[in-house]
């Protein structure tokens, strides 16, 4: 009987951790997240990371010129402020152990509708307002050469001529990868506050019992508290 209980316990433990311990498929992603002690960037995910520490080397020197086969400087070097946001997005996609919660069922190396906070998108838009780009959708609008490297098809124009505002930018730069959340708490902003939001966002869909509004309330209260205590 005791033996059975132990087996059952580990079976439950295994299924519950298994579900969470997952990375997006393909590309540079590990099979499972694990700690990375020597991250150069993306340190938000050091404790549990879907990228190897060596991946982050290419993000460590500003201006970032190239990440894997993608050139970031096709319309000139990014400003430091704009680059910081690009890095946050790159780090989330490559390294976050939670990204797979929003895995795109049609394309398992990709994500869909990850809820971003409105203020994060607005700040990002502001940070890039003096930068230029030649694409609207980073996933579909490049011309890719035989080496898998990206080139502009169109001329470089300022971000604010390409995107109307932060919402438009967040919801179109990476196709369907991101959406702007209606909630100001149950959303990600790619910083340490995400830990609280993630906790409620990822339990919401598996626990039918807790309604969205009550988990939003709890997340908001906790984040409010965090602001007073820590920030
Ligand atoms: C990065 O590190 C991993 C594991 O340590 C290794 O398998 C991989 O080949 C490394 N990649 C590069 C580009 O060095
Ligand atoms: C972009 O940054 C690189 C590396 O620092 C530098 O060599 C290059 O001159 C910069 N390009 C422009 C157009 O400023
Ligand atoms: C996935 O593919 C199905 C069937 O082709 C399509 O109806 C759906 O819109 C696709 N979803 C996404 C997120 O691309
Ligand atoms: C942002 O731009 C979109 C697309 O043009 C528009 O529908 C929306 O109303 C704008 N939002 C704000 C807050 O200005």
Short mmCIF file of C-alpha atoms and ligand atoms in Angstrom, two decimals:
data_model
loop_
_atom_site.label_atom_id
_atom_site.label_comp_id
_atom_site.label_asym_id
_atom_site.label_seq_id
_atom_site.Cartn_x
_atom_site.Cartn_y
_atom_site.Cartn_z
CA UNK A 1 0.00 0.00 0.00
CA UNK A 2 2.75 2.39 0.99
CA UNK A 3 4.68 1.46 -2.12
CA UNK A 4 1.64 2.14 -4.24
CA UNK A 5 1.19 5.54 -2.64
CA UNK A 6 4.82 6.41 -3.32
CA UNK A 7 4.53 5.38 -6.94
CA UNK A 8 1.34 7.39 -7.30
CA UNK A 9 2.99 10.38 -5.70
CA UNK A 10 5.87 10.30 -8.15
CA UNK A 11 3.52 9.70 -11.06
CA UNK A 12 1.58 12.84 -10.15
CA UNK A 13 4.76 14.78 -9.56
CA UNK A 14 6.11 13.65 -12.92
CA UNK A 15 3.01 14.64 -14.88
CA UNK A 16 2.71 18.01 -13.19
CA UNK A 17 6.35 18.95 -13.64
CA UNK A 18 6.47 17.44 -17.12
CA UNK A 19 3.73 19.72 -18.30
CA UNK A 20 5.62 22.76 -17.15
CA UNK A 21 9.12 21.57 -18.02
CA UNK A 22 8.91 22.04 -21.71
CA UNK A 23 10.60 24.17 -24.31
CA UNK A 24 9.49 25.27 -27.73
CA UNK A 25 10.66 22.87 -30.39
CA UNK A 26 13.38 23.26 -32.98
CA UNK A 27 15.97 25.95 -33.54
CA UNK A 28 18.22 26.71 -30.61
CA UNK A 29 15.79 25.42 -27.96
CA UNK A 30 16.85 22.79 -25.46
CA UNK A 31 14.56 19.81 -24.93
CA UNK A 32 13.86 20.83 -21.36
CA UNK A 33 14.61 23.95 -19.35
CA UNK A 34 17.47 23.71 -16.88
CA UNK A 35 19.64 26.18 -14.96
CA UNK A 36 22.34 28.07 -16.89
CA UNK A 37 25.04 29.49 -14.66
CA UNK A 38 26.94 31.54 -17.17
CA UNK A 39 24.35 33.65 -18.99
CA UNK A 40 25.74 36.80 -20.63
CA UNK A 41 22.25 38.19 -21.25
CA UNK A 42 18.70 36.94 -20.58
CA UNK A 43 19.61 36.46 -16.92
CA UNK A 44 15.91 36.65 -16.04
CA UNK A 45 15.84 33.00 -17.13
CA UNK A 46 19.09 31.76 -15.51
CA UNK A 47 17.30 29.54 -13.01
CA UNK A 48 15.39 27.67 -15.66
CA UNK A 49 16.34 28.30 -19.24
CA UNK A 50 15.42 26.90 -22.64
CA UNK A 51 18.55 28.37 -24.22
CA UNK A 52 22.16 27.45 -23.54
CA UNK A 53 24.23 30.19 -21.95
CA UNK A 54 26.42 30.33 -25.06
CA UNK A 55 23.42 31.45 -27.14
CA UNK A 56 23.33 34.71 -25.21
CA UNK A 57 26.91 35.65 -26.17
CA UNK A 58 25.68 37.14 -29.42
CA UNK A 59 23.39 39.48 -27.48
CA UNK A 60 26.10 40.66 -25.13
CA UNK A 61 27.75 43.35 -27.25
CA UNK A 62 25.93 46.48 -28.33
CA UNK A 63 25.13 47.14 -31.10
CA UNK A 64 23.85 43.63 -31.72
CA UNK A 65 24.54 42.93 -35.38
CA UNK A 66 23.37 39.37 -35.86
CA UNK A 67 21.45 36.73 -33.88
CA UNK A 68 21.65 33.27 -35.44
CA UNK A 69 21.10 34.09 -39.14
CA UNK A 70 19.08 37.21 -38.54
CA UNK A 71 20.72 40.61 -39.02
CA UNK A 72 19.33 43.27 -36.70
CA UNK A 73 21.07 46.15 -38.45
CA UNK A 74 19.53 46.08 -41.93
CA UNK A 75 18.36 49.65 -41.47
CA UNK A 76 21.43 50.74 -39.51
CA UNK A 77 22.40 49.89 -35.96
CA UNK A 78 19.49 49.95 -33.54
CA UNK A 79 19.52 52.56 -30.83
CA UNK A 80 20.44 51.21 -27.41
CA UNK A 81 16.90 51.74 -26.10
CA UNK A 82 15.25 49.95 -29.01
CA UNK A 83 17.81 47.18 -28.91
CA UNK A 84 17.04 46.54 -25.23
CA UNK A 85 13.43 45.73 -26.13
CA UNK A 86 14.46 43.52 -29.04
CA UNK A 87 16.67 41.64 -26.60
CA UNK A 88 13.84 41.17 -24.11
CA UNK A 89 11.71 39.62 -26.85
CA UNK A 90 14.57 37.48 -28.14
CA UNK A 91 15.38 36.28 -24.61
CA UNK A 92 11.76 35.39 -23.92
CA UNK A 93 11.42 33.46 -27.16
CA UNK A 94 14.74 31.64 -26.90
CA UNK A 95 15.15 31.16 -23.17
CA UNK A 96 11.90 31.46 -21.22
CA UNK A 97 10.78 28.14 -19.72
CA UNK A 98 7.20 29.47 -19.95
CA UNK A 99 7.11 30.35 -23.65
CA UNK A 100 5.93 26.83 -24.49
CA UNK A 101 2.73 27.55 -22.56
CA UNK A 102 1.77 29.59 -25.63
CA UNK A 103 3.13 27.17 -28.21
CA UNK A 104 1.70 27.67 -31.69
CA UNK A 105 -0.03 24.37 -32.53
CA UNK A 106 0.60 24.86 -36.25
CA UNK A 107 4.25 25.69 -35.83
CA UNK A 108 5.77 24.26 -32.67
CA UNK A 109 8.93 26.35 -32.87
CA UNK A 110 6.67 29.37 -32.49
CA UNK A 111 4.39 31.03 -29.96
CA UNK A 112 0.96 32.61 -30.32
CA UNK A 113 -0.94 35.26 -28.41
CA UNK A 114 1.44 35.68 -25.48
CA UNK A 115 -0.25 38.42 -23.42
CA UNK A 116 1.93 41.51 -23.14
CA UNK A 117 1.16 44.47 -20.90
CA UNK A 118 -0.08 47.62 -22.59
CA UNK A 119 2.55 49.73 -20.84
CA UNK A 120 5.32 47.41 -22.04
CA UNK A 121 4.19 47.84 -25.66
CA UNK A 122 3.82 51.59 -25.31
CA UNK A 123 7.29 51.93 -23.75
CA UNK A 124 8.78 49.71 -26.45
CA UNK A 125 7.22 51.87 -29.16
CA UNK A 126 8.58 54.98 -27.51
CA UNK A 127 12.05 53.37 -27.24
CA UNK A 128 12.15 52.66 -30.98
CA UNK A 129 10.65 55.89 -32.24
CA UNK A 130 13.96 57.13 -33.67
CA UNK A 131 14.86 53.82 -35.29
CA UNK A 132 14.09 52.62 -38.78
CA UNK A 133 12.84 49.33 -40.18
CA UNK A 134 11.98 47.91 -43.58
CA UNK A 135 9.51 45.30 -42.41
CA UNK A 136 6.11 45.21 -40.78
CA UNK A 137 6.10 41.50 -39.90
CA UNK A 138 9.51 40.13 -38.93
CA UNK A 139 8.37 36.56 -39.66
CA UNK A 140 7.05 37.05 -43.19
CA UNK A 141 8.36 40.27 -44.72
CA UNK A 142 12.08 39.61 -45.14
CA UNK A 143 13.66 38.25 -48.25
CA UNK A 144 15.70 35.23 -47.11
CA UNK A 145 18.77 34.33 -49.19
CA UNK A 146 20.23 30.86 -49.77
CA UNK A 147 22.30 31.16 -46.55
CA UNK A 148 19.15 31.79 -44.58
CA UNK A 149 20.06 35.44 -44.04
CA UNK A 150 17.48 38.22 -44.06
CA UNK A 151 17.43 41.18 -46.45
CA UNK A 152 15.14 44.17 -46.86
CA UNK A 153 12.62 44.08 -49.69
CA UNK A 154 11.45 47.59 -49.00
CA UNK A 155 13.09 50.83 -48.01
CA UNK A 156 13.88 51.70 -44.42
CA UNK A 157 11.38 54.02 -42.79
CA UNK A 158 10.85 55.19 -39.20
CA UNK A 159 9.05 52.85 -36.81
CA UNK A 160 6.22 55.31 -36.34
CA UNK A 161 5.48 55.23 -40.08
CA UNK A 162 5.32 51.44 -39.98
CA UNK A 163 3.33 50.98 -36.75
CA UNK A 164 0.52 53.23 -35.59
CA UNK A 165 1.22 52.74 -31.89
CA UNK A 166 2.53 50.28 -29.31
CA UNK A 167 -0.48 47.99 -29.62
CA UNK A 168 -0.17 47.80 -33.37
CA UNK A 169 3.57 47.14 -33.08
CA UNK A 170 3.24 44.36 -30.48
CA UNK A 171 0.44 42.67 -32.41
CA UNK A 172 2.07 42.75 -35.83
CA UNK A 173 5.86 42.77 -35.56
CA UNK A 174 5.94 39.05 -34.74
CA UNK A 175 2.75 37.97 -36.50
CA UNK A 176 0.36 36.37 -34.02
CA UNK A 177 3.07 35.72 -31.43
CA UNK A 178 1.91 38.46 -29.07
CA UNK A 179 -1.29 40.21 -28.11
CA UNK A 180 -1.84 43.16 -25.84
CA UNK A 181 -3.67 42.02 -22.71
CA UNK A 182 -6.82 43.74 -21.52
CA UNK A 183 -5.56 43.17 -18.00
CA UNK A 184 -2.82 45.34 -16.56
CA UNK A 185 -1.70 42.52 -14.24
CA UNK A 186 -2.18 39.19 -16.02
CA UNK A 187 0.35 40.12 -18.65
CA UNK A 188 4.09 39.94 -19.24
CA UNK A 189 6.56 42.79 -19.34
CA UNK A 190 9.75 40.73 -19.54
CA UNK A 191 11.02 41.53 -16.06
CA UNK A 192 10.99 39.96 -12.61
CA UNK A 193 7.31 40.80 -12.13
CA UNK A 194 6.49 38.18 -14.76
CA UNK A 195 6.95 35.46 -12.13
CA UNK A 196 3.71 36.49 -10.42
CA UNK A 197 1.74 36.98 -13.63
CA UNK A 198 2.98 33.64 -15.02
CA UNK A 199 1.84 31.84 -11.91
CA UNK A 200 -1.74 33.01 -12.44
CA UNK A 201 -1.67 32.87 -16.23
CA UNK A 202 -0.53 29.26 -16.32
CA UNK A 203 -2.83 27.99 -13.56
CA UNK A 204 -5.86 29.71 -15.05
CA UNK A 205 -6.27 27.35 -17.98
CA UNK A 206 -5.73 24.16 -15.99
CA UNK A 207 -7.83 25.01 -12.94
CA UNK A 208 -11.40 25.46 -14.04
CA UNK A 209 -12.40 26.47 -10.53
CA UNK A 210 -10.57 29.79 -10.27
CA UNK A 211 -12.26 32.37 -12.41
CA UNK A 212 -10.27 34.80 -14.50
CA UNK A 213 -11.47 37.80 -12.55
CA UNK A 214 -10.47 36.40 -9.14
CA UNK A 215 -7.03 35.34 -10.36
CA UNK A 216 -6.61 38.78 -11.90
CA UNK A 217 -7.51 40.33 -8.57
CA UNK A 218 -4.96 38.21 -6.74
CA UNK A 219 -2.24 38.88 -9.30
CA UNK A 220 -2.90 42.62 -9.17
CA UNK A 221 -2.86 42.66 -5.40
CA UNK A 222 0.42 40.74 -5.30
CA UNK A 223 2.04 42.95 -7.92
CA UNK A 224 0.82 46.04 -6.09
CA UNK A 225 2.39 44.64 -2.92
CA UNK A 226 5.60 43.85 -4.74
CA UNK A 227 5.82 47.40 -5.92
CA UNK A 228 5.62 48.69 -2.36
CA UNK A 229 7.98 46.13 -0.90
CA UNK A 230 10.61 45.79 -3.53
CA UNK A 231 10.51 48.50 -6.17
C1 LIG B 1 26.45 25.69 -26.71
O1 LIG B 1 26.51 24.84 -25.61
C2 LIG B 1 25.85 23.58 -25.80
C3 LIG B 1 25.85 22.80 -24.49
O2 LIG B 1 26.90 23.14 -23.66
C4 LIG B 1 26.54 22.82 -26.93
O3 LIG B 1 25.87 21.60 -27.16
C5 LIG B 1 26.47 23.68 -28.20
O4 LIG B 1 27.16 23.05 -29.24
C6 LIG B 1 27.06 25.05 -27.95
N1 LIG B 1 26.83 25.87 -29.11
C7 LIG B 1 27.74 26.66 -29.64
C8 LIG B 1 27.33 27.46 -30.82
O5 LIG B 1 28.84 26.74 -29.17
C1 LIG B 2 27.30 49.99 -36.30
O1 LIG B 2 28.05 49.45 -35.24
C2 LIG B 2 29.29 48.85 -35.67
C3 LIG B 2 29.89 48.15 -34.48
O2 LIG B 2 30.09 49.02 -33.40
C4 LIG B 2 30.17 49.96 -36.22
O3 LIG B 2 31.38 49.40 -36.66
C5 LIG B 2 29.45 50.63 -37.39
O4 LIG B 2 30.21 51.71 -37.86
C6 LIG B 2 28.07 51.12 -36.97
N1 LIG B 2 27.37 51.56 -38.16
C7 LIG B 2 26.83 52.75 -38.25
C8 LIG B 2 26.15 53.07 -39.55
O5 LIG B 2 26.88 53.57 -37.35
C1 LIG B 3 -3.75 26.54 -37.60
O1 LIG B 3 -4.20 25.81 -38.70
C2 LIG B 3 -5.60 25.70 -38.79
C3 LIG B 3 -5.94 24.76 -39.92
O2 LIG B 3 -5.17 25.03 -41.05
C4 LIG B 3 -6.19 27.12 -38.99
O3 LIG B 3 -7.60 27.06 -39.06
C5 LIG B 3 -5.78 28.00 -37.82
O4 LIG B 3 -6.21 29.32 -38.02
C6 LIG B 3 -4.28 27.98 -37.65
N1 LIG B 3 -3.94 28.69 -36.45
C7 LIG B 3 -2.93 29.53 -36.37
C8 LIG B 3 -2.71 30.17 -35.04
O5 LIG B 3 -2.21 29.79 -37.31
C1 LIG B 4 -3.51 51.92 -32.34
O1 LIG B 4 -3.53 51.70 -33.73
C2 LIG B 4 -4.58 50.86 -34.17
C3 LIG B 4 -4.36 50.56 -35.64
O2 LIG B 4 -4.24 51.71 -36.39
C4 LIG B 4 -5.90 51.56 -33.89
O3 LIG B 4 -6.98 50.74 -34.30
C5 LIG B 4 -5.99 51.81 -32.38
O4 LIG B 4 -7.16 52.54 -32.09
C6 LIG B 4 -4.79 52.58 -31.87
N1 LIG B 4 -4.82 52.61 -30.43
C7 LIG B 4 -4.58 53.70 -29.73
C8 LIG B 4 -4.62 53.57 -28.25
O5 LIG B 4 -4.34 54.79 -30.25
#
